[in-house]
PDB file of C-alpha atoms in Angstrom:
ATOM      1  CA  MET W  75     -22.142 -56.209  93.240  1.00  0.00           C
ATOM      2  CA  THR W  76     -21.237 -53.986  90.385  1.00  0.00           C
ATOM      3  CA  GLY W  77     -19.333 -50.808  89.793  1.00  0.00           C
ATOM      4  CA  GLU W  78     -22.296 -48.950  88.680  1.00  0.00           C
ATOM      5  CA  THR W  79     -25.320 -47.781  90.895  1.00  0.00           C
ATOM      6  CA  THR W  80     -28.438 -48.490  88.684  1.00  0.00           C
ATOM      7  CA  GLN W  81     -31.100 -47.618  91.407  1.00  0.00           C
ATOM      8  CA  PRO W  82     -31.533 -45.492  94.294  1.00  0.00           C
ATOM      9  CA  PRO W  83     -30.425 -46.689  97.765  1.00  0.00           C
ATOM     10  CA  MET W  84     -32.595 -49.510  99.319  1.00  0.00           C
ATOM     11  CA  ALA W  85     -33.290 -47.153 102.401  1.00  0.00           C
ATOM     12  CA  TRP W  86     -35.046 -44.594 100.189  1.00  0.00           C
ATOM     13  CA  ARG W  87     -37.177 -47.007  98.571  1.00  0.00           C
ATOM     14  CA  TYR W  88     -38.081 -48.750 101.879  1.00  0.00           C
ATOM     15  CA  CYS W  89     -38.832 -45.443 103.538  1.00  0.00           C
ATOM     16  CA  GLY W  90     -40.826 -44.130 100.642  1.00  0.00           C
ATOM     17  CA  ASN W  91     -42.856 -47.488 100.493  1.00  0.00           C
ATOM     18  CA  GLN W  92     -43.585 -47.089 104.218  1.00  0.00           C
ATOM     19  CA  MET W  93     -44.506 -43.614 103.880  1.00  0.00           C
ATOM     20  CA  LYS W  94     -47.078 -44.500 101.115  1.00  0.00           C
ATOM     21  CA  LEU W  95     -48.450 -47.360 103.184  1.00  0.00           C
ATOM     22  CA  TRP W  96     -49.037 -45.280 106.142  1.00  0.00           C
ATOM     23  CA  ARG W  97     -50.528 -42.585 104.060  1.00  0.00           C
ATOM     24  CA  THR W  98     -53.006 -44.942 102.341  1.00  0.00           C
ATOM     25  CA  GLU W  99     -54.064 -46.646 105.449  1.00  0.00           C
ATOM     26  CA  ALA W 100     -54.815 -43.271 107.304  1.00  0.00           C
ATOM     27  CA  GLY W 101     -56.959 -42.174 104.220  1.00  0.00           C
ATOM     28  CA  VAL W 102     -54.526 -39.180 103.441  1.00  0.00           C
ATOM     29  CA  SER W 103     -54.075 -38.417  99.722  1.00  0.00           C
ATOM     30  CA  ARG W 104     -50.965 -37.683  98.233  1.00  0.00           C
ATOM     31  CA  GLU W 105     -52.133 -34.133  97.254  1.00  0.00           C
ATOM     32  CA  GLU W 106     -53.138 -33.564 100.907  1.00  0.00           C
ATOM     33  CA  LEU W 107     -49.799 -34.661 102.236  1.00  0.00           C
ATOM     34  CA  ALA W 108     -47.912 -32.408  99.700  1.00  0.00           C
ATOM     35  CA  ALA W 109     -50.038 -29.285 100.294  1.00  0.00           C
ATOM     36  CA  GLU W 110     -49.486 -29.702 104.147  1.00  0.00           C
ATOM     37  CA  ALA W 111     -45.699 -30.274 103.772  1.00  0.00           C
ATOM     38  CA  GLY W 112     -45.216 -27.505 100.995  1.00  0.00           C
ATOM     39  CA  TYR W 113     -44.299 -29.847  98.020  1.00  0.00           C
ATOM     40  CA  GLY W 114     -45.800 -30.710  94.867  1.00  0.00           C
ATOM     41  CA  PRO W 115     -47.559 -34.016  94.499  1.00  0.00           C
ATOM     42  CA  GLU W 116     -44.968 -35.217  91.856  1.00  0.00           C
ATOM     43  CA  THR W 117     -42.273 -34.702  94.447  1.00  0.00           C
ATOM     44  CA  ILE W 118     -44.210 -36.815  96.997  1.00  0.00           C
ATOM     45  CA  LYS W 119     -44.639 -39.531  94.610  1.00  0.00           C
ATOM     46  CA  SER W 120     -40.959 -39.564  93.659  1.00  0.00           C
ATOM     47  CA  MET W 121     -40.226 -39.760  97.487  1.00  0.00           C
ATOM     48  CA  GLU W 122     -42.630 -42.788  97.912  1.00  0.00           C
ATOM     49  CA  GLN W 123     -41.251 -44.515  94.992  1.00  0.00           C
ATOM     50  CA  GLY W 124     -37.847 -44.237  96.236  1.00  0.00           C
ATOM     51  CA  ARG W 125     -36.426 -42.101  93.429  1.00  0.00           C
ATOM     52  CA  ARG W 126     -35.870 -39.094  95.745  1.00  0.00           C
ATOM     53  CA  ARG W 127     -34.809 -39.228  99.488  1.00  0.00           C
ATOM     54  CA  PRO W 128     -37.748 -38.255 101.750  1.00  0.00           C
ATOM     55  CA  THR W 129     -36.940 -34.908 103.647  1.00  0.00           C
ATOM     56  CA  LEU W 130     -37.358 -34.798 107.288  1.00  0.00           C
ATOM     57  CA  ARG W 131     -40.135 -32.166 106.949  1.00  0.00           C
ATOM     58  CA  VAL W 132     -42.152 -34.415 104.808  1.00  0.00           C
ATOM     59  CA  LEU W 133     -41.538 -37.435 107.134  1.00  0.00           C
ATOM     60  CA  GLU W 134     -42.513 -35.144 110.208  1.00  0.00           C
ATOM     61  CA  ILE W 135     -45.833 -34.039 108.555  1.00  0.00           C
ATOM     62  CA  ALA W 136     -46.705 -37.362 107.194  1.00  0.00           C
ATOM     63  CA  ASP W 137     -45.985 -38.786 110.712  1.00  0.00           C
ATOM     64  CA  ASP W 138     -48.373 -36.374 112.253  1.00  0.00           C
ATOM     65  CA  MET W 139     -51.058 -36.725 109.514  1.00  0.00           C
ATOM     66  CA  CYS W 140     -51.011 -40.392 109.573  1.00  0.00           C
ATOM     67  CA  GLY W 141     -50.664 -41.179 113.062  1.00  0.00           C
ATOM     68  CA  ALA W 142     -47.603 -43.158 112.730  1.00  0.00           C
ATOM     69  CA  GLN W 143     -46.500 -42.014 116.346  1.00  0.00           C
ATOM     70  CA  GLY W 144     -42.805 -41.340 115.383  1.00  0.00           C
ATOM     71  CA  LYS W 145     -42.070 -44.204 113.263  1.00  0.00           C
ATOM     72  CA  LEU W 146     -41.824 -42.386 110.022  1.00  0.00           C
ATOM     73  CA  LYS W 147     -39.901 -39.743 111.560  1.00  0.00           C
ATOM     74  CA  ALA W 148     -37.581 -42.084 113.076  1.00  0.00           C
ATOM     75  CA  ALA W 149     -36.493 -43.341 109.625  1.00  0.00           C
ATOM     76  CA  TYR W 150     -34.719 -40.332 108.690  1.00  0.00           C
ATOM     77  CA  VAL W 151     -31.551 -41.289 110.434  1.00  0.00           C
ATOM     78  CA  TYR W 152     -31.057 -44.286 108.186  1.00  0.00           C
ATOM     79  CA  LEU W 153     -31.462 -42.248 105.190  1.00  0.00           C
ATOM     80  CA  GLN W 154     -28.200 -40.290 105.532  1.00  0.00           C
ATOM     81  CA  PRO W 155     -25.114 -41.375 103.677  1.00  0.00           C
ATOM     82  CA  ASP W 156     -22.688 -43.796 105.153  1.00  0.00           C
ATOM     83  CA  LYS W 157     -19.530 -42.503 106.653  1.00  0.00           C
ATOM     84  CA  ALA W 158     -17.686 -44.534 104.044  1.00  0.00           C
ATOM     85  CA  PRO W 159     -19.112 -45.034 100.738  1.00  0.00           C
ATOM     86  CA  SER W 160     -21.018 -48.326 100.246  1.00  0.00           C
ATOM     87  CA  ARG W 161     -18.563 -49.754  97.668  1.00  0.00           C
ATOM     88  CA  VAL W 162     -15.639 -49.270 100.152  1.00  0.00           C
ATOM     89  CA  LEU W 163     -17.536 -50.766 102.847  1.00  0.00           C
ATOM     90  CA  ALA W 164     -18.515 -53.822 100.726  1.00  0.00           C
ATOM     91  CA  PHE W 165     -14.824 -53.916  99.883  1.00  0.00           C
ATOM     92  CA  LEU W 166     -13.741 -54.010 103.456  1.00  0.00           C
ATOM     93  CA  GLU W 167     -16.242 -56.687 104.262  1.00  0.00           C
ATOM     94  CA  ALA W 168     -14.924 -58.881 101.387  1.00  0.00           C
ATOM     95  CA  GLU W 169     -11.372 -58.281 102.265  1.00  0.00           C
ATOM     96  CA  SER W 170     -12.114 -59.484 105.935  1.00  0.00           C
ATOM     97  CA  ARG W 171     -13.355 -62.827 104.460  1.00  0.00           C
ATOM     98  CA  ALA W 172     -10.401 -63.141 101.764  1.00  0.00           C
ATOM     99  CA  VAL W 173      -8.056 -65.977 101.839  1.00  0.00           C
ATOM    100  CA  ALA W 174      -5.935 -64.209  99.047  1.00  0.00           C
ATOM    101  CA  GLU W 175      -5.491 -60.582  98.090  1.00  0.00           C
ATOM    102  CA  HIS W 176      -3.533 -59.271  95.322  1.00  0.00           C
ATOM    103  CA  SER W 177      -2.928 -55.645  94.997  1.00  0.00           C
ATOM    104  CA  TYR W 178      -1.238 -53.333  92.230  1.00  0.00           C
ATOM    105  CA  GLN W 179      -0.473 -49.552  92.981  1.00  0.00           C
ATOM    106  CA  PRO W 180       0.998 -47.162  90.400  1.00  0.00           C
ATOM    107  CA  LEU W 181       1.393 -44.274  92.398  1.00  0.00           C
ATOM    108  CA  LEU W 182       1.242 -45.061  96.135  1.00  0.00           C
ATOM    109  CA  ILE W 183       2.286 -47.595  98.525  1.00  0.00           C
ATOM    110  CA  PRO W 184      -0.508 -50.006  98.964  1.00  0.00           C
ATOM    111  CA  GLY W 185      -2.584 -49.345 102.257  1.00  0.00           C
ATOM    112  CA  LEU W 186      -1.615 -52.621 103.675  1.00  0.00           C
ATOM    113  CA  LEU W 187       2.066 -51.819 103.217  1.00  0.00           C
ATOM    114  CA  GLN W 188       1.883 -48.126 104.767  1.00  0.00           C
ATOM    115  CA  THR W 189       3.861 -47.052 107.754  1.00  0.00           C
ATOM    116  CA  GLU W 190       1.796 -45.104 110.271  1.00  0.00           C
ATOM    117  CA  GLU W 191       3.866 -42.022 109.406  1.00  0.00           C
ATOM    118  CA  TYR W 192       3.327 -42.442 105.550  1.00  0.00           C
ATOM    119  CA  ALA W 193      -0.580 -43.095 106.028  1.00  0.00           C
ATOM    120  CA  ARG W 194      -0.731 -40.027 108.300  1.00  0.00           C
ATOM    121  CA  ALA W 195       0.767 -37.796 105.710  1.00  0.00           C
ATOM    122  CA  LEU W 196      -1.311 -39.074 103.072  1.00  0.00           C
ATOM    123  CA  LEU W 197      -4.653 -38.484 105.175  1.00  0.00           C
ATOM    124  CA  ARG W 198      -3.301 -35.020 106.110  1.00  0.00           C
ATOM    125  CA  SER W 199      -2.770 -34.078 102.350  1.00  0.00           C
ATOM    126  CA  HIS W 200      -6.400 -34.410 101.364  1.00  0.00           C
ATOM    127  CA  TYR W 201      -8.112 -31.300 100.231  1.00  0.00           C
ATOM    128  CA  PRO W 202     -10.586 -29.918 101.369  1.00  0.00           C
ATOM    129  CA  PRO W 203      -8.778 -30.568 104.660  1.00  0.00           C
ATOM    130  CA  THR W 204     -10.102 -33.352 106.850  1.00  0.00           C
ATOM    131  CA  ASN W 205     -10.592 -32.588 110.585  1.00  0.00           C
ATOM    132  CA  GLU W 206      -8.388 -34.285 113.164  1.00  0.00           C
ATOM    133  CA  GLU W 207     -10.942 -36.686 114.455  1.00  0.00           C
ATOM    134  CA  THR W 208     -11.658 -38.242 111.042  1.00  0.00           C
ATOM    135  CA  ILE W 209      -8.012 -38.365 110.235  1.00  0.00           C
ATOM    136  CA  GLU W 210      -7.369 -40.592 113.327  1.00  0.00           C
ATOM    137  CA  GLU W 211     -10.401 -42.505 112.645  1.00  0.00           C
ATOM    138  CA  ARG W 212      -9.270 -43.421 109.146  1.00  0.00           C
ATOM    139  CA  LEU W 213      -5.704 -44.037 110.306  1.00  0.00           C
ATOM    140  CA  ALA W 214      -6.852 -46.407 113.080  1.00  0.00           C
ATOM    141  CA  SER W 215      -8.956 -48.376 110.422  1.00  0.00           C
ATOM    142  CA  ARG W 216      -5.929 -48.865 108.137  1.00  0.00           C
ATOM    143  CA  LEU W 217      -3.546 -49.919 110.653  1.00  0.00           C
ATOM    144  CA  HIS W 218      -6.039 -52.336 112.042  1.00  0.00           C
ATOM    145  CA  ARG W 219      -6.387 -53.889 108.594  1.00  0.00           C
ATOM    146  CA  GLN W 220      -2.731 -54.227 108.384  1.00  0.00           C
ATOM    147  CA  GLY W 221      -2.867 -56.560 111.292  1.00  0.00           C
ATOM    148  CA  ARG W 222      -4.168 -59.362 108.919  1.00  0.00           C
ATOM    149  CA  LEU W 223      -0.675 -59.555 107.154  1.00  0.00           C
ATOM    150  CA  ALA W 224       0.778 -61.007 110.375  1.00  0.00           C
ATOM    151  CA  GLN W 225      -2.204 -62.327 112.268  1.00  0.00           C
ATOM    152  CA  SER W 226      -3.508 -64.254 109.179  1.00  0.00           C
ATOM    153  CA  PRO W 227      -0.583 -66.424 107.748  1.00  0.00           C
ATOM    154  CA  ALA W 228      -2.918 -68.658 105.893  1.00  0.00           C
ATOM    155  CA  VAL W 229      -4.092 -65.771 103.818  1.00  0.00           C
ATOM    156  CA  LEU W 230      -1.881 -65.060 100.803  1.00  0.00           C
ATOM    157  CA  PHE W 231      -0.998 -61.406  99.954  1.00  0.00           C
ATOM    158  CA  THR W 232       0.992 -60.388  96.619  1.00  0.00           C
ATOM    159  CA  PHE W 233       1.793 -57.003  95.798  1.00  0.00           C
ATOM    160  CA  VAL W 234       2.961 -55.382  92.653  1.00  0.00           C
ATOM    161  CA  ILE W 235       4.269 -51.798  93.009  1.00  0.00           C
ATOM    162  CA  TYR W 236       5.059 -49.476  90.175  1.00  0.00           C
ATOM    163  CA  GLU W 237       8.373 -47.614  90.686  1.00  0.00           C
ATOM    164  CA  ALA W 238       6.672 -44.165  90.747  1.00  0.00           C
ATOM    165  CA  ALA W 239       4.996 -45.013  94.079  1.00  0.00           C
ATOM    166  CA  LEU W 240       8.423 -45.861  95.403  1.00  0.00           C
ATOM    167  CA  ARG W 241       9.724 -42.382  94.474  1.00  0.00           C
ATOM    168  CA  THR W 242       6.808 -40.237  95.241  1.00  0.00           C
ATOM    169  CA  GLY W 243       8.392 -38.835  98.407  1.00  0.00           C
ATOM    170  CA  VAL W 244       5.356 -38.966 100.725  1.00  0.00           C
ATOM    171  CA  GLY W 245       6.171 -37.584 104.248  1.00  0.00           C
ATOM    172  CA  GLY W 246       9.515 -36.295 103.053  1.00  0.00           C
ATOM    173  CA  PRO W 247      12.774 -38.094 102.359  1.00  0.00           C
ATOM    174  CA  ALA W 248      13.211 -39.443 105.814  1.00  0.00           C
ATOM    175  CA  GLY W 249       9.836 -40.567 106.129  1.00  0.00           C
ATOM    176  CA  MET W 250       9.951 -42.301 102.600  1.00  0.00           C
ATOM    177  CA  ARG W 251      13.289 -44.134 103.478  1.00  0.00           C
ATOM    178  CA  ARG W 252      11.552 -45.443 106.594  1.00  0.00           C
ATOM    179  CA  GLN W 253       8.551 -46.646 104.487  1.00  0.00           C
ATOM    180  CA  LEU W 254      11.079 -48.462 101.939  1.00  0.00           C
ATOM    181  CA  HIS W 255      12.660 -50.248 104.885  1.00  0.00           C
ATOM    182  CA  TYR W 256       9.152 -51.153 106.181  1.00  0.00           C
ATOM    183  CA  LEU W 257       8.531 -52.834 102.647  1.00  0.00           C
ATOM    184  CA  LEU W 258      11.595 -54.960 103.023  1.00  0.00           C
ATOM    185  CA  GLU W 259      10.516 -55.900 106.586  1.00  0.00           C
ATOM    186  CA  VAL W 260       7.179 -56.945 105.650  1.00  0.00           C
ATOM    187  CA  GLY W 261       8.313 -58.618 102.503  1.00  0.00           C
ATOM    188  CA  GLU W 262      10.141 -61.272 104.911  1.00  0.00           C
ATOM    189  CA  LEU W 263       6.482 -62.801 105.797  1.00  0.00           C
ATOM    190  CA  ARG W 264       6.128 -65.860 104.380  1.00  0.00           C
ATOM    191  CA  ASN W 265       2.615 -65.128 103.037  1.00  0.00           C
ATOM    192  CA  VAL W 266       3.520 -61.754 101.607  1.00  0.00           C
ATOM    193  CA  SER W 267       5.477 -61.206  98.273  1.00  0.00           C
ATOM    194  CA  ILE W 268       6.141 -57.767  96.860  1.00  0.00           C
ATOM    195  CA  GLN W 269       7.387 -57.059  93.359  1.00  0.00           C
ATOM    196  CA  VAL W 270       8.663 -53.842  91.730  1.00  0.00           C
ATOM    197  CA  LEU W 271       7.522 -52.767  88.342  1.00  0.00           C
ATOM    198  CA  PRO W 272      10.359 -50.702  87.003  1.00  0.00           C
ATOM    199  CA  ALA W 273       9.318 -47.514  85.015  1.00  0.00           C
ATOM    200  CA  SER W 274      11.976 -48.597  82.517  1.00  0.00           C
ATOM    201  CA  HIS W 275       9.553 -51.449  81.472  1.00  0.00           C
ATOM    202  CA  GLY W 276       7.558 -48.809  79.570  1.00  0.00           C
ATOM    203  CA  VAL W 277       3.883 -48.698  78.743  1.00  0.00           C
ATOM    204  CA  HIS W 278       1.636 -51.254  80.295  1.00  0.00           C
ATOM    205  CA  ASP W 279      -1.958 -52.014  80.915  1.00  0.00           C
ATOM    206  CA  CYS W 280      -2.458 -50.689  84.353  1.00  0.00           C
ATOM    207  CA  LEU W 281      -0.989 -47.300  84.190  1.00  0.00           C
ATOM    208  CA  ASN W 282      -4.265 -45.614  84.540  1.00  0.00           C
ATOM    209  CA  GLY W 283      -5.141 -46.902  88.080  1.00  0.00           C
ATOM    210  CA  SER W 284      -4.946 -49.172  91.139  1.00  0.00           C
ATOM    211  CA  LEU W 285      -6.371 -52.729  91.207  1.00  0.00           C
ATOM    212  CA  VAL W 286      -7.282 -55.176  94.215  1.00  0.00           C
ATOM    213  CA  LEU W 287      -8.216 -58.802  93.507  1.00  0.00           C
ATOM    214  CA  LEU W 288      -9.898 -60.653  96.447  1.00  0.00           C
ATOM    215  CA  GLU W 289     -10.693 -64.265  96.851  1.00  0.00           C
ATOM    216  CA  THR W 290     -12.854 -65.699  99.816  1.00  0.00           C
ATOM    217  CA  SER W 291     -12.989 -68.943 101.435  1.00  0.00           C
ATOM    218  CA  GLU W 292     -16.491 -69.344  99.667  1.00  0.00           C
ATOM    219  CA  HIS W 293     -14.731 -69.001  96.308  1.00  0.00           C
ATOM    220  CA  ASP W 294     -16.188 -65.507  95.670  1.00  0.00           C
ATOM    221  CA  ARG W 295     -13.884 -63.366  93.675  1.00  0.00           C
ATOM    222  CA  TYR W 296     -13.978 -59.571  93.541  1.00  0.00           C
ATOM    223  CA  ALA W 297     -12.041 -56.633  91.995  1.00  0.00           C
ATOM    224  CA  TYR W 298     -11.870 -53.354  93.292  1.00  0.00           C
ATOM    225  CA  SER W 299     -10.378 -50.085  91.784  1.00  0.00           C
ATOM    226  CA  GLU W 300     -10.323 -46.396  92.904  1.00  0.00           C
ATOM    227  CA  GLY W 301     -10.089 -43.188  91.196  1.00  0.00           C
ATOM    228  CA  GLN W 302     -10.733 -39.417  91.816  1.00  0.00           C
ATOM    229  CA  ALA W 303     -13.798 -39.623  94.175  1.00  0.00           C
ATOM    230  CA  THR W 304     -14.977 -42.876  92.768  1.00  0.00           C
ATOM    231  CA  SER W 305     -14.504 -46.459  93.327  1.00  0.00           C
ATOM    232  CA  ASN W 306     -15.661 -49.875  91.699  1.00  0.00           C
ATOM    233  CA  LEU W 307     -16.329 -53.158  93.300  1.00  0.00           C
ATOM    234  CA  LEU W 308     -16.915 -55.732  90.630  1.00  0.00           C
ATOM    235  CA  SER W 309     -17.916 -59.440  90.974  1.00  0.00           C
ATOM    236  CA  GLU W 310     -19.011 -60.520  87.497  1.00  0.00           C
ATOM    237  CA  PRO W 311     -16.968 -63.562  86.687  1.00  0.00           C
ATOM    238  CA  GLU W 312     -15.951 -62.327  83.152  1.00  0.00           C
ATOM    239  CA  LYS W 313     -14.716 -58.839  84.479  1.00  0.00           C
ATOM    240  CA  VAL W 314     -12.929 -60.164  87.469  1.00  0.00           C
ATOM    241  CA  SER W 315     -11.449 -62.907  85.258  1.00  0.00           C
ATOM    242  CA  ALA W 316     -10.321 -60.313  82.656  1.00  0.00           C
ATOM    243  CA  LEU W 317      -8.465 -58.278  85.629  1.00  0.00           C
ATOM    244  CA  THR W 318      -6.950 -61.330  87.201  1.00  0.00           C
ATOM    245  CA  GLU W 319      -5.350 -62.173  83.712  1.00  0.00           C
ATOM    246  CA  ARG W 320      -4.054 -58.569  83.542  1.00  0.00           C
ATOM    247  CA  TYR W 321      -2.681 -58.725  87.222  1.00  0.00           C
ATOM    248  CA  GLY W 322      -1.114 -61.831  86.018  1.00  0.00           C
ATOM    249  CA  MET W 323       0.670 -60.048  83.147  1.00  0.00           C
ATOM    250  CA  LEU W 324       1.883 -57.391  85.644  1.00  0.00           C
ATOM    251  CA  ARG W 325       3.408 -59.889  87.840  1.00  0.00           C
ATOM    252  CA  ALA W 326       5.290 -61.513  84.811  1.00  0.00           C
ATOM    253  CA  GLN W 327       6.449 -58.181  83.706  1.00  0.00           C
ATOM    254  CA  ALA W 328       7.663 -57.138  87.262  1.00  0.00           C
ATOM    255  CA  LEU W 329      10.983 -57.817  89.087  1.00  0.00           C
ATOM    256  CA  ASN W 330      11.157 -61.282  90.919  1.00  0.00           C
ATOM    257  CA  ILE W 331      10.845 -61.030  94.815  1.00  0.00           C
ATOM    258  CA  GLU W 332      14.610 -61.099  95.320  1.00  0.00           C
ATOM    259  CA  ASP W 333      15.502 -58.623  92.505  1.00  0.00           C
ATOM    260  CA  SER W 334      12.561 -56.281  93.995  1.00  0.00           C
ATOM    261  CA  ALA W 335      13.912 -56.285  97.491  1.00  0.00           C
ATOM    262  CA  GLU W 336      17.283 -55.405  96.117  1.00  0.00           C
ATOM    263  CA  TYR W 337      15.735 -52.652  94.128  1.00  0.00           C
ATOM    264  CA  ILE W 338      14.019 -51.171  97.083  1.00  0.00           C
ATOM    265  CA  ARG W 339      17.046 -51.527  99.278  1.00  0.00           C
ATOM    266  CA  LYS W 340      19.010 -49.324  96.648  1.00  0.00           C
ATOM    267  CA  LEU W 341      16.215 -46.634  96.409  1.00  0.00           C
ATOM    268  CA  ALA W 342      16.202 -46.613 100.250  1.00  0.00           C
ATOM    269  CA  GLU W 343      20.011 -45.902 100.122  1.00  0.00           C
ATOM    270  CA  GLU W 344      19.899 -43.065  97.614  1.00  0.00           C
TER     271      GLU W 344
END
């Protein structure tokens, strides 16, 4: 898996190929299908080659003309985008198998460490606004993921949090204070370490975005990052290795675990 998409979704290509096979076997030309559906032959060709998503109208017309008895039309539901982007789903699947997870966040508390109050405030701040059902679904998913911290003591979790994330004020002063106290509570778990990178440290290599590193029991290693409406999941050894070295430098620059806890405690008392 890489951070770039180099070809159309597999579902488009498979559906287009099936449409072509049904059309060829039925003796229907591309021009005939195009004329009946109201598209140009080149558009039908693009759909059959998987470069363009087959429309419901084309699938319905092709189904009737080729005698597919609903098989082509039924494929349409599988052409819809996933509720979560594919890279996010791939990341969540890899995370579920991880024996070690290392996270750096510059502006927000890491998802695995968020209180329900903090997470809900973040989800409600999305624009355009998200409906309540979607908010509750995403909140439930995030809280479910957090269960791994205590339920999987053999899994190692390390977190480096930039000072700005501790001062963002998500959920208001009282809510943020409860979030900081929660960090201290979770930091007591034997398999969890939390370090703070003070702003006074100055410029460092990861100011421009978050980073999560995963290692599975099969020794697969991944690096995941998110930005404005984008996400990257990398598995290329050289790229993951470079980001792992970068994370190691961040940990070396951050306060140690004890000093970090004291730093968070003082912020909570301000």
